[in-house]
């Protein structure tokens, strides 16, 4: 071809930092007016290129390394978003080692042939089998199973009883009726135990609480019998106290205080009554669920006082099967702690070390101090010679004004 018929093009520039991708679909040429969009993804090392395309049902994907290209694309305008060649000619693909001629001023861009392979989207057209595994097993055994397995299936079908017939037969036999379960849960009864109430008028710390307030809901005879049966005056001696302490039979405070009871008959009776109540209350506080729901939760307390005490400090809730389960709420445990602390204050002249109660109930210090604040007591914090922090509960006037967990409190160290 002569220069007059087709003027020779000139190479303006050969690009090294740019490249062109030439997708080649393995299904041949695709006729489309709008073309098939191809999404290009470059590896973070910029050494590979990933591409994908789709027309709705058929998906294409391809991957090639970007190195060592021997193919170039001749384009006229590289700076535009879509490089184009001369309007008079089609784009030329140039390969080294071949004879070619170019026309006009063009630029060469390295080109890579990107093979695009198709993958047809799989659709699950199989109908879902709604039968259970047992039903499918029976169907398979009837059609393909051995004679022995088929006989087993037939025997099971012959002996099978419908659920309705079984319920009707059981109801007629036991003379019961089917009761539908209630949708709403059974109402939870309120705690019957109350927080110790203060006297209406008092002029000293001794008049704030009455000892009868602790025994207002339970007969005092219960605690008198408990003390008489377990702590007879002639039985309680030093050796017996050591034995009880080794076996953890009674509360630590009770064992410490039993050796200090008064010799006065009336005063000794009142002190033993308070110690008996304290021991029973701490025992109930430490009860676990299994012990609380056993047939005999308090073996050392006799009837009918055992039932009376449990009804005061615990409650019965109904489960889904209609059974009554006994439980103790957290509020009831706080009230148990309040009764125990009040008994200690009455026995120790309204000033007691908080660790005595904490060693018996194993409760957190914050919880015990909050109960002391609710009783109107002051909690004095100090430090022993060995460096251990001590807290002393003192009931004195004016009483401590407790405003709850989030409210501001007055100074804990009263004058």
Coordinates of C-alpha atoms in Angstrom, one line a residue:
X1 CA 0.0 0.0 0.0
X2 CA 1.5 3.3 -1.1
X3 CA 1.8 6.5 0.9
X4 CA -0.5 8.3 -1.4
X5 CA -3.3 5.8 -0.9
X6 CA -2.8 5.5 2.9
X7 CA -0.5 7.9 4.6
X8 CA 1.7 6.3 7.2
X9 CA 0.9 7.1 10.9
X10 CA 3.5 8.2 13.4
X11 CA 4.1 6.9 16.9
X12 CA 3.8 9.8 19.3
X13 CA 4.5 7.9 22.6
X14 CA 4.8 4.4 24.1
X15 CA 3.2 4.3 27.5
X16 CA 4.8 2.2 30.3
X17 CA 2.6 3.0 33.3
X18 CA -0.7 2.4 31.6
X19 CA -2.2 -0.8 30.2
X20 CA -5.3 -1.9 28.3
X21 CA -7.3 -5.1 28.9
X22 CA -8.8 -7.0 26.0
X23 CA -11.5 -9.4 27.3
X24 CA -11.9 -12.6 25.3
X25 CA -15.0 -14.5 26.1
X26 CA -14.9 -18.3 25.7
X27 CA -18.4 -18.4 24.3
X28 CA -17.5 -16.4 21.2
X29 CA -18.7 -13.0 20.2
X30 CA -21.7 -11.4 22.1
X31 CA -24.0 -9.2 20.2
X32 CA -25.2 -6.4 22.4
X33 CA -26.1 -2.8 21.7
X34 CA -25.1 -1.5 25.1
X35 CA -22.2 -3.8 25.6
X36 CA -21.3 -6.1 28.5
X37 CA -19.9 -4.2 31.5
X38 CA -16.7 -5.7 33.0
X39 CA -15.7 -5.1 36.6
X40 CA -11.9 -4.9 37.1
X41 CA -10.2 -5.6 40.5
X42 CA -6.4 -5.1 40.9
X43 CA -4.5 -7.1 43.4
X44 CA -2.9 -5.0 46.2
X45 CA 0.6 -5.9 44.8
X46 CA -0.6 -4.7 41.4
X47 CA 0.8 -7.8 39.8
X48 CA -2.6 -9.4 39.0
X49 CA -5.9 -8.3 37.6
X50 CA -9.3 -9.9 38.4
X51 CA -12.3 -9.3 36.2
X52 CA -16.0 -10.4 36.3
X53 CA -19.0 -9.8 34.1
X54 CA -22.6 -11.0 33.9
X55 CA -25.6 -10.7 31.6
X56 CA -28.1 -11.9 34.2
X57 CA -27.9 -15.7 33.8
X58 CA -24.3 -16.4 32.7
X59 CA -21.4 -15.2 34.8
X60 CA -17.9 -14.6 33.4
X61 CA -14.6 -14.4 35.4
X62 CA -11.0 -14.1 34.5
X63 CA -7.5 -13.5 36.0
X64 CA -4.2 -12.6 34.4
X65 CA -0.7 -11.5 35.6
X66 CA 0.4 -8.0 34.6
X67 CA 3.9 -8.7 33.3
X68 CA 5.8 -9.2 30.0
X69 CA 3.2 -7.9 27.5
X70 CA 4.1 -8.2 23.8
X71 CA 0.8 -6.7 22.5
X72 CA 0.1 -3.0 22.1
X73 CA -3.0 -1.1 21.4
X74 CA -2.7 2.0 19.1
X75 CA -5.0 4.8 20.2
X76 CA -5.3 8.4 19.2
X77 CA -6.4 10.2 22.5
X78 CA -5.1 8.7 25.7
X79 CA -6.1 11.6 28.1
X80 CA -9.9 11.0 27.7
X81 CA -11.8 8.6 29.9
X82 CA -12.5 6.3 26.9
X83 CA -9.5 6.3 24.5
X84 CA -10.4 6.2 20.9
X85 CA -8.5 5.7 17.6
X86 CA -8.8 7.7 14.5
X87 CA -12.3 8.1 13.2
X88 CA -11.3 6.9 9.8
X89 CA -9.8 3.6 10.9
X90 CA -10.4 0.9 13.5
X91 CA -8.1 0.3 16.4
X92 CA -5.0 -1.7 15.6
X93 CA -3.6 -4.4 17.8
X94 CA 0.2 -4.5 17.3
X95 CA 2.4 -7.5 18.2
X96 CA 6.2 -7.7 18.2
X97 CA 7.7 -9.8 15.5
X98 CA 5.0 -9.0 13.0
X99 CA 5.0 -6.6 10.1
X100 CA 2.5 -3.8 10.6
X101 CA 1.8 -0.3 9.4
X102 CA 0.3 2.5 11.3
X103 CA -1.3 5.7 10.1
X104 CA -1.3 9.2 11.6
X105 CA -0.2 10.3 15.1
X106 CA -1.1 7.6 17.7
X107 CA 0.2 6.4 21.1
X108 CA 0.9 2.8 22.0
X109 CA -0.5 1.3 25.3
X110 CA 0.5 -2.2 26.5
X111 CA -2.4 -4.5 26.1
X112 CA -3.2 -7.8 27.8
X113 CA -5.6 -10.4 26.6
X114 CA -8.0 -11.3 29.4
X115 CA -9.7 -14.7 28.9
X116 CA -13.2 -14.6 30.5
X117 CA -14.6 -18.1 31.3
X118 CA -18.3 -18.6 31.9
X119 CA -19.9 -20.3 34.9
X120 CA -23.6 -20.9 34.7
X121 CA -25.5 -20.0 38.0
X122 CA -26.9 -23.1 39.6
X123 CA -30.5 -23.0 40.8
X124 CA -31.9 -25.5 43.3
X125 CA -35.0 -26.8 41.6
X126 CA -35.4 -29.9 43.8
X127 CA -38.6 -29.8 45.8
X128 CA -38.1 -29.8 49.6
X129 CA -39.2 -33.0 51.3
X130 CA -41.4 -32.0 54.3
X131 CA -41.5 -35.5 55.7
X132 CA -39.6 -36.4 58.9
X133 CA -36.6 -38.7 59.0
X134 CA -38.8 -41.5 60.5
X135 CA -41.3 -41.2 57.7
X136 CA -38.6 -41.3 55.0
X137 CA -37.0 -44.3 56.6
X138 CA -40.3 -46.2 56.7
X139 CA -40.9 -45.3 53.0
X140 CA -37.5 -46.5 52.1
X141 CA -37.8 -49.7 54.1
X142 CA -41.2 -50.6 52.5
X143 CA -39.8 -50.2 49.0
X144 CA -36.2 -51.4 49.3
X145 CA -35.8 -52.9 52.8
X146 CA -35.3 -56.6 53.7
X147 CA -38.2 -58.8 54.9
X148 CA -37.1 -58.4 58.5
X149 CA -37.1 -54.6 58.4
X150 CA -40.5 -54.6 56.7
X151 CA -42.0 -56.8 59.4
X152 CA -40.6 -54.4 62.1
X153 CA -42.3 -51.4 60.4
X154 CA -45.6 -53.3 60.1
X155 CA -45.5 -54.3 63.8
X156 CA -44.8 -50.7 64.9
X157 CA -47.7 -49.4 62.8
X158 CA -50.0 -52.1 64.3
X159 CA -49.0 -51.2 67.9
X160 CA -49.0 -47.4 67.3
X161 CA -51.7 -45.6 69.3
X162 CA -52.8 -42.1 68.4
X163 CA -52.1 -39.3 70.9
X164 CA -55.8 -38.4 71.3
X165 CA -56.7 -42.0 72.2
X166 CA -53.9 -42.2 74.7
X167 CA -54.9 -39.0 76.5
X168 CA -58.6 -40.1 76.5
X169 CA -57.7 -43.5 78.0
X170 CA -55.5 -42.0 80.7
X171 CA -58.2 -39.5 81.6
X172 CA -60.8 -42.1 82.0
X173 CA -58.5 -44.4 84.0
X174 CA -57.4 -41.7 86.4
X175 CA -60.7 -39.8 86.4
X176 CA -59.0 -36.6 85.5
X177 CA -59.6 -33.9 82.9
X178 CA -57.1 -32.2 80.6
X179 CA -56.3 -28.8 81.9
X180 CA -54.7 -26.3 79.5
X181 CA -51.6 -24.6 80.8
X182 CA -52.1 -21.0 81.7
X183 CA -50.5 -18.5 79.4
X184 CA -49.9 -15.9 82.1
X185 CA -47.5 -16.9 85.0
X186 CA -48.9 -17.5 88.4
X187 CA -48.8 -14.4 90.6
X188 CA -45.8 -14.3 93.0
X189 CA -46.9 -13.8 96.6
X190 CA -45.3 -10.9 98.5
X191 CA -42.8 -11.5 101.3
X192 CA -44.6 -11.9 104.6
X193 CA -41.6 -10.8 106.6
X194 CA -41.4 -7.2 107.5
X195 CA -38.5 -4.9 108.2
X196 CA -38.0 -4.2 111.9
X197 CA -40.3 -1.3 112.9
X198 CA -39.2 1.5 115.1
X199 CA -41.1 2.7 118.2
X200 CA -43.3 5.7 117.7
X201 CA -41.6 7.7 120.5
X202 CA -38.1 7.2 121.8
X203 CA -35.6 9.3 123.8
X204 CA -32.6 7.0 123.7
X205 CA -31.1 4.3 121.6
X206 CA -32.6 1.6 123.8
X207 CA -36.1 2.8 123.0
X208 CA -35.7 2.8 119.2
X209 CA -36.4 -0.9 118.8
X210 CA -38.1 -3.4 121.1
X211 CA -36.9 -6.9 121.5
X212 CA -40.5 -8.1 121.0
X213 CA -40.3 -6.6 117.5
X214 CA -38.0 -9.4 116.4
X215 CA -40.4 -12.1 117.7
X216 CA -43.7 -10.4 116.7
X217 CA -44.3 -12.9 113.8
X218 CA -43.0 -16.0 115.5
X219 CA -43.9 -17.5 118.9
X220 CA -41.1 -16.9 121.4
X221 CA -41.7 -20.4 122.7
X222 CA -40.1 -21.7 119.5
X223 CA -36.8 -20.0 120.4
X224 CA -37.1 -21.0 124.1
X225 CA -37.5 -24.7 123.1
X226 CA -34.6 -24.4 120.6
X227 CA -32.3 -23.1 123.3
X228 CA -33.5 -25.5 125.9
X229 CA -33.0 -28.6 123.6
X230 CA -29.6 -27.5 122.3
X231 CA -27.9 -25.3 124.9
X232 CA -28.9 -26.7 128.3
X233 CA -27.1 -24.6 130.9
X234 CA -25.4 -27.7 132.5
X235 CA -24.3 -29.0 129.0
X236 CA -22.7 -25.8 127.7
X237 CA -19.1 -25.9 128.8
X238 CA -15.7 -25.1 127.3
X239 CA -15.1 -28.6 125.9
X240 CA -18.6 -28.6 124.3
X241 CA -18.0 -25.2 122.7
X242 CA -14.7 -26.4 121.2
X243 CA -16.4 -29.4 119.8
X244 CA -19.3 -27.4 118.2
X245 CA -16.8 -24.9 116.8
X246 CA -14.8 -27.8 115.2
X247 CA -17.9 -29.3 113.6
X248 CA -19.4 -25.9 112.6
X249 CA -22.6 -26.9 114.4
X250 CA -23.8 -23.4 115.2
X251 CA -23.0 -19.9 114.2
X252 CA -19.7 -18.4 115.2
X253 CA -21.2 -15.5 117.0
X254 CA -23.5 -17.9 119.0
X255 CA -20.5 -20.1 120.1
X256 CA -18.6 -16.9 121.1
X257 CA -21.6 -15.5 123.1
X258 CA -22.7 -18.7 124.8
X259 CA -19.9 -18.6 127.2
X260 CA -20.9 -15.1 128.3
X261 CA -24.5 -15.5 129.1
X262 CA -25.8 -14.0 132.4
X263 CA -26.3 -16.1 135.5
X264 CA -29.5 -14.2 136.2
X265 CA -32.4 -16.6 135.2
X266 CA -34.6 -14.0 133.5
X267 CA -31.8 -12.3 131.7
X268 CA -30.2 -15.6 130.7
X269 CA -33.5 -16.7 129.2
X270 CA -33.8 -13.6 127.1
X271 CA -30.2 -13.8 125.9
X272 CA -30.6 -17.5 125.0
X273 CA -33.8 -16.6 123.1
X274 CA -32.0 -14.0 121.1
X275 CA -29.1 -16.3 120.4
X276 CA -31.5 -19.1 119.3
X277 CA -33.3 -16.6 116.9
X278 CA -29.9 -15.4 115.6
X279 CA -28.8 -19.0 114.9
X280 CA -32.0 -19.9 113.1
X281 CA -32.0 -16.8 111.0
X282 CA -28.4 -17.2 109.9
X283 CA -29.1 -20.9 109.1
X284 CA -32.1 -19.9 106.9
X285 CA -29.9 -17.2 105.2
X286 CA -27.2 -19.7 104.2
X287 CA -29.7 -22.4 102.9
X288 CA -29.1 -23.6 99.4
X289 CA -31.9 -24.4 97.0
X290 CA -31.7 -28.2 97.6
X291 CA -31.8 -27.8 101.4
X292 CA -34.7 -25.3 101.2
X293 CA -36.8 -27.7 99.1
X294 CA -36.0 -30.8 101.0
X295 CA -38.6 -32.6 103.2
X296 CA -37.0 -31.4 106.4
X297 CA -35.2 -28.1 105.8
X298 CA -34.6 -27.4 109.5
X299 CA -34.1 -30.6 111.5
X300 CA -33.3 -29.0 114.8
X301 CA -36.6 -27.0 114.9
X302 CA -39.7 -28.9 115.9
X303 CA -43.2 -28.6 114.5
X304 CA -45.3 -26.5 114.3
X305 CA -42.7 -23.8 114.6
X306 CA -40.7 -25.1 111.7
X307 CA -43.6 -24.5 109.3
X308 CA -44.3 -21.1 110.9
X309 CA -40.7 -19.9 110.4
X310 CA -40.5 -21.1 106.8
X311 CA -43.8 -19.4 106.0
X312 CA -42.6 -16.1 107.4
X313 CA -39.2 -15.9 105.7
X314 CA -39.8 -17.8 102.5
X315 CA -42.5 -18.1 99.9
X316 CA -43.9 -20.8 97.6
X317 CA -44.1 -20.3 93.8
X318 CA -45.7 -22.6 91.3
X319 CA -43.8 -24.0 88.4
X320 CA -45.1 -25.0 84.9
X321 CA -46.1 -28.5 86.2
X322 CA -48.2 -27.2 89.0
X323 CA -45.7 -28.0 91.8
X324 CA -45.0 -25.6 94.6
X325 CA -41.3 -24.7 95.0
X326 CA -40.1 -22.8 98.1
X327 CA -37.7 -19.9 97.6
X328 CA -36.2 -16.9 99.5
X329 CA -36.0 -13.6 97.7
X330 CA -33.2 -11.1 98.0
X331 CA -35.4 -8.7 99.9
X332 CA -36.3 -11.4 102.4
X333 CA -32.5 -12.1 102.9
X334 CA -31.9 -8.4 103.6
X335 CA -34.7 -8.5 106.2
X336 CA -33.1 -11.6 107.7
X337 CA -29.8 -9.7 108.0
X338 CA -31.6 -6.8 109.6
X339 CA -33.1 -9.1 112.2
X340 CA -29.7 -10.6 112.9
X341 CA -28.0 -7.3 113.2
X342 CA -30.7 -6.0 115.5
X343 CA -30.3 -9.0 117.8
X344 CA -26.6 -8.4 118.0
X345 CA -27.2 -4.7 118.9
X346 CA -29.6 -5.7 121.7
X347 CA -27.0 -8.2 123.1
X348 CA -24.0 -6.0 122.7
X349 CA -25.4 -2.8 124.1
X350 CA -26.0 -1.2 120.7
X351 CA -22.4 -1.4 119.5
X352 CA -21.2 -4.4 117.5
X353 CA -18.4 -5.3 115.2
X354 CA -19.7 -5.8 111.6
X355 CA -17.3 -8.7 111.0
X356 CA -19.2 -10.9 113.6
X357 CA -22.2 -11.0 111.3
X358 CA -20.2 -11.1 108.1
X359 CA -18.4 -14.2 109.2
X360 CA -21.7 -16.0 109.7
X361 CA -23.7 -15.0 106.6
X362 CA -20.8 -14.5 104.2
X363 CA -22.4 -11.4 102.7
X364 CA -20.7 -8.4 101.0
X365 CA -19.7 -5.5 103.2
X366 CA -21.7 -3.0 101.1
X367 CA -24.8 -5.1 101.6
X368 CA -24.4 -5.3 105.3
X369 CA -23.7 -1.6 105.7
X370 CA -26.7 -0.7 103.6
X371 CA -28.9 -2.8 106.0
X372 CA -27.3 -1.0 108.9
X373 CA -28.1 2.4 107.4
X374 CA -31.7 1.3 106.9
X375 CA -31.9 0.5 110.6
X376 CA -30.7 4.0 111.3
X377 CA -27.3 2.9 112.6
X378 CA -24.0 4.7 112.1
X379 CA -21.0 2.7 110.6
X380 CA -17.7 3.8 112.0
X381 CA -14.7 2.8 110.0
X382 CA -11.3 2.4 111.6
X383 CA -8.1 0.4 111.4
X384 CA -6.7 -2.2 113.7
X385 CA -3.1 -2.2 114.9
X386 CA -2.4 -5.0 112.3
X387 CA -3.6 -2.7 109.5
X388 CA -7.0 -4.4 108.9
X389 CA -10.0 -2.1 108.2
X390 CA -12.7 -2.5 110.8
X391 CA -16.3 -1.4 110.7
X392 CA -18.4 -0.9 113.9
X393 CA -22.1 -0.6 113.8
X394 CA -23.5 1.9 116.4
X395 CA -27.1 2.7 117.1
X396 CA -27.3 6.2 118.6
X397 CA -29.2 9.4 118.4
X398 CA -29.7 11.1 116.0
X399 CA -30.4 8.2 113.8
X400 CA -28.8 7.9 110.4
X401 CA -31.1 9.1 107.6
X402 CA -30.8 6.6 104.8
X403 CA -32.0 7.8 101.3
X404 CA -31.3 4.7 99.2
X405 CA -28.5 3.6 97.0
X406 CA -28.4 6.7 94.8
X407 CA -29.3 9.3 97.4
X408 CA -26.8 11.4 99.4
X409 CA -26.1 10.2 102.9
X410 CA -25.1 12.1 105.9
X411 CA -21.8 11.7 107.6
X412 CA -21.2 8.1 108.8
X413 CA -19.2 9.2 111.8
X414 CA -21.6 10.7 114.2
X415 CA -20.5 12.8 117.1

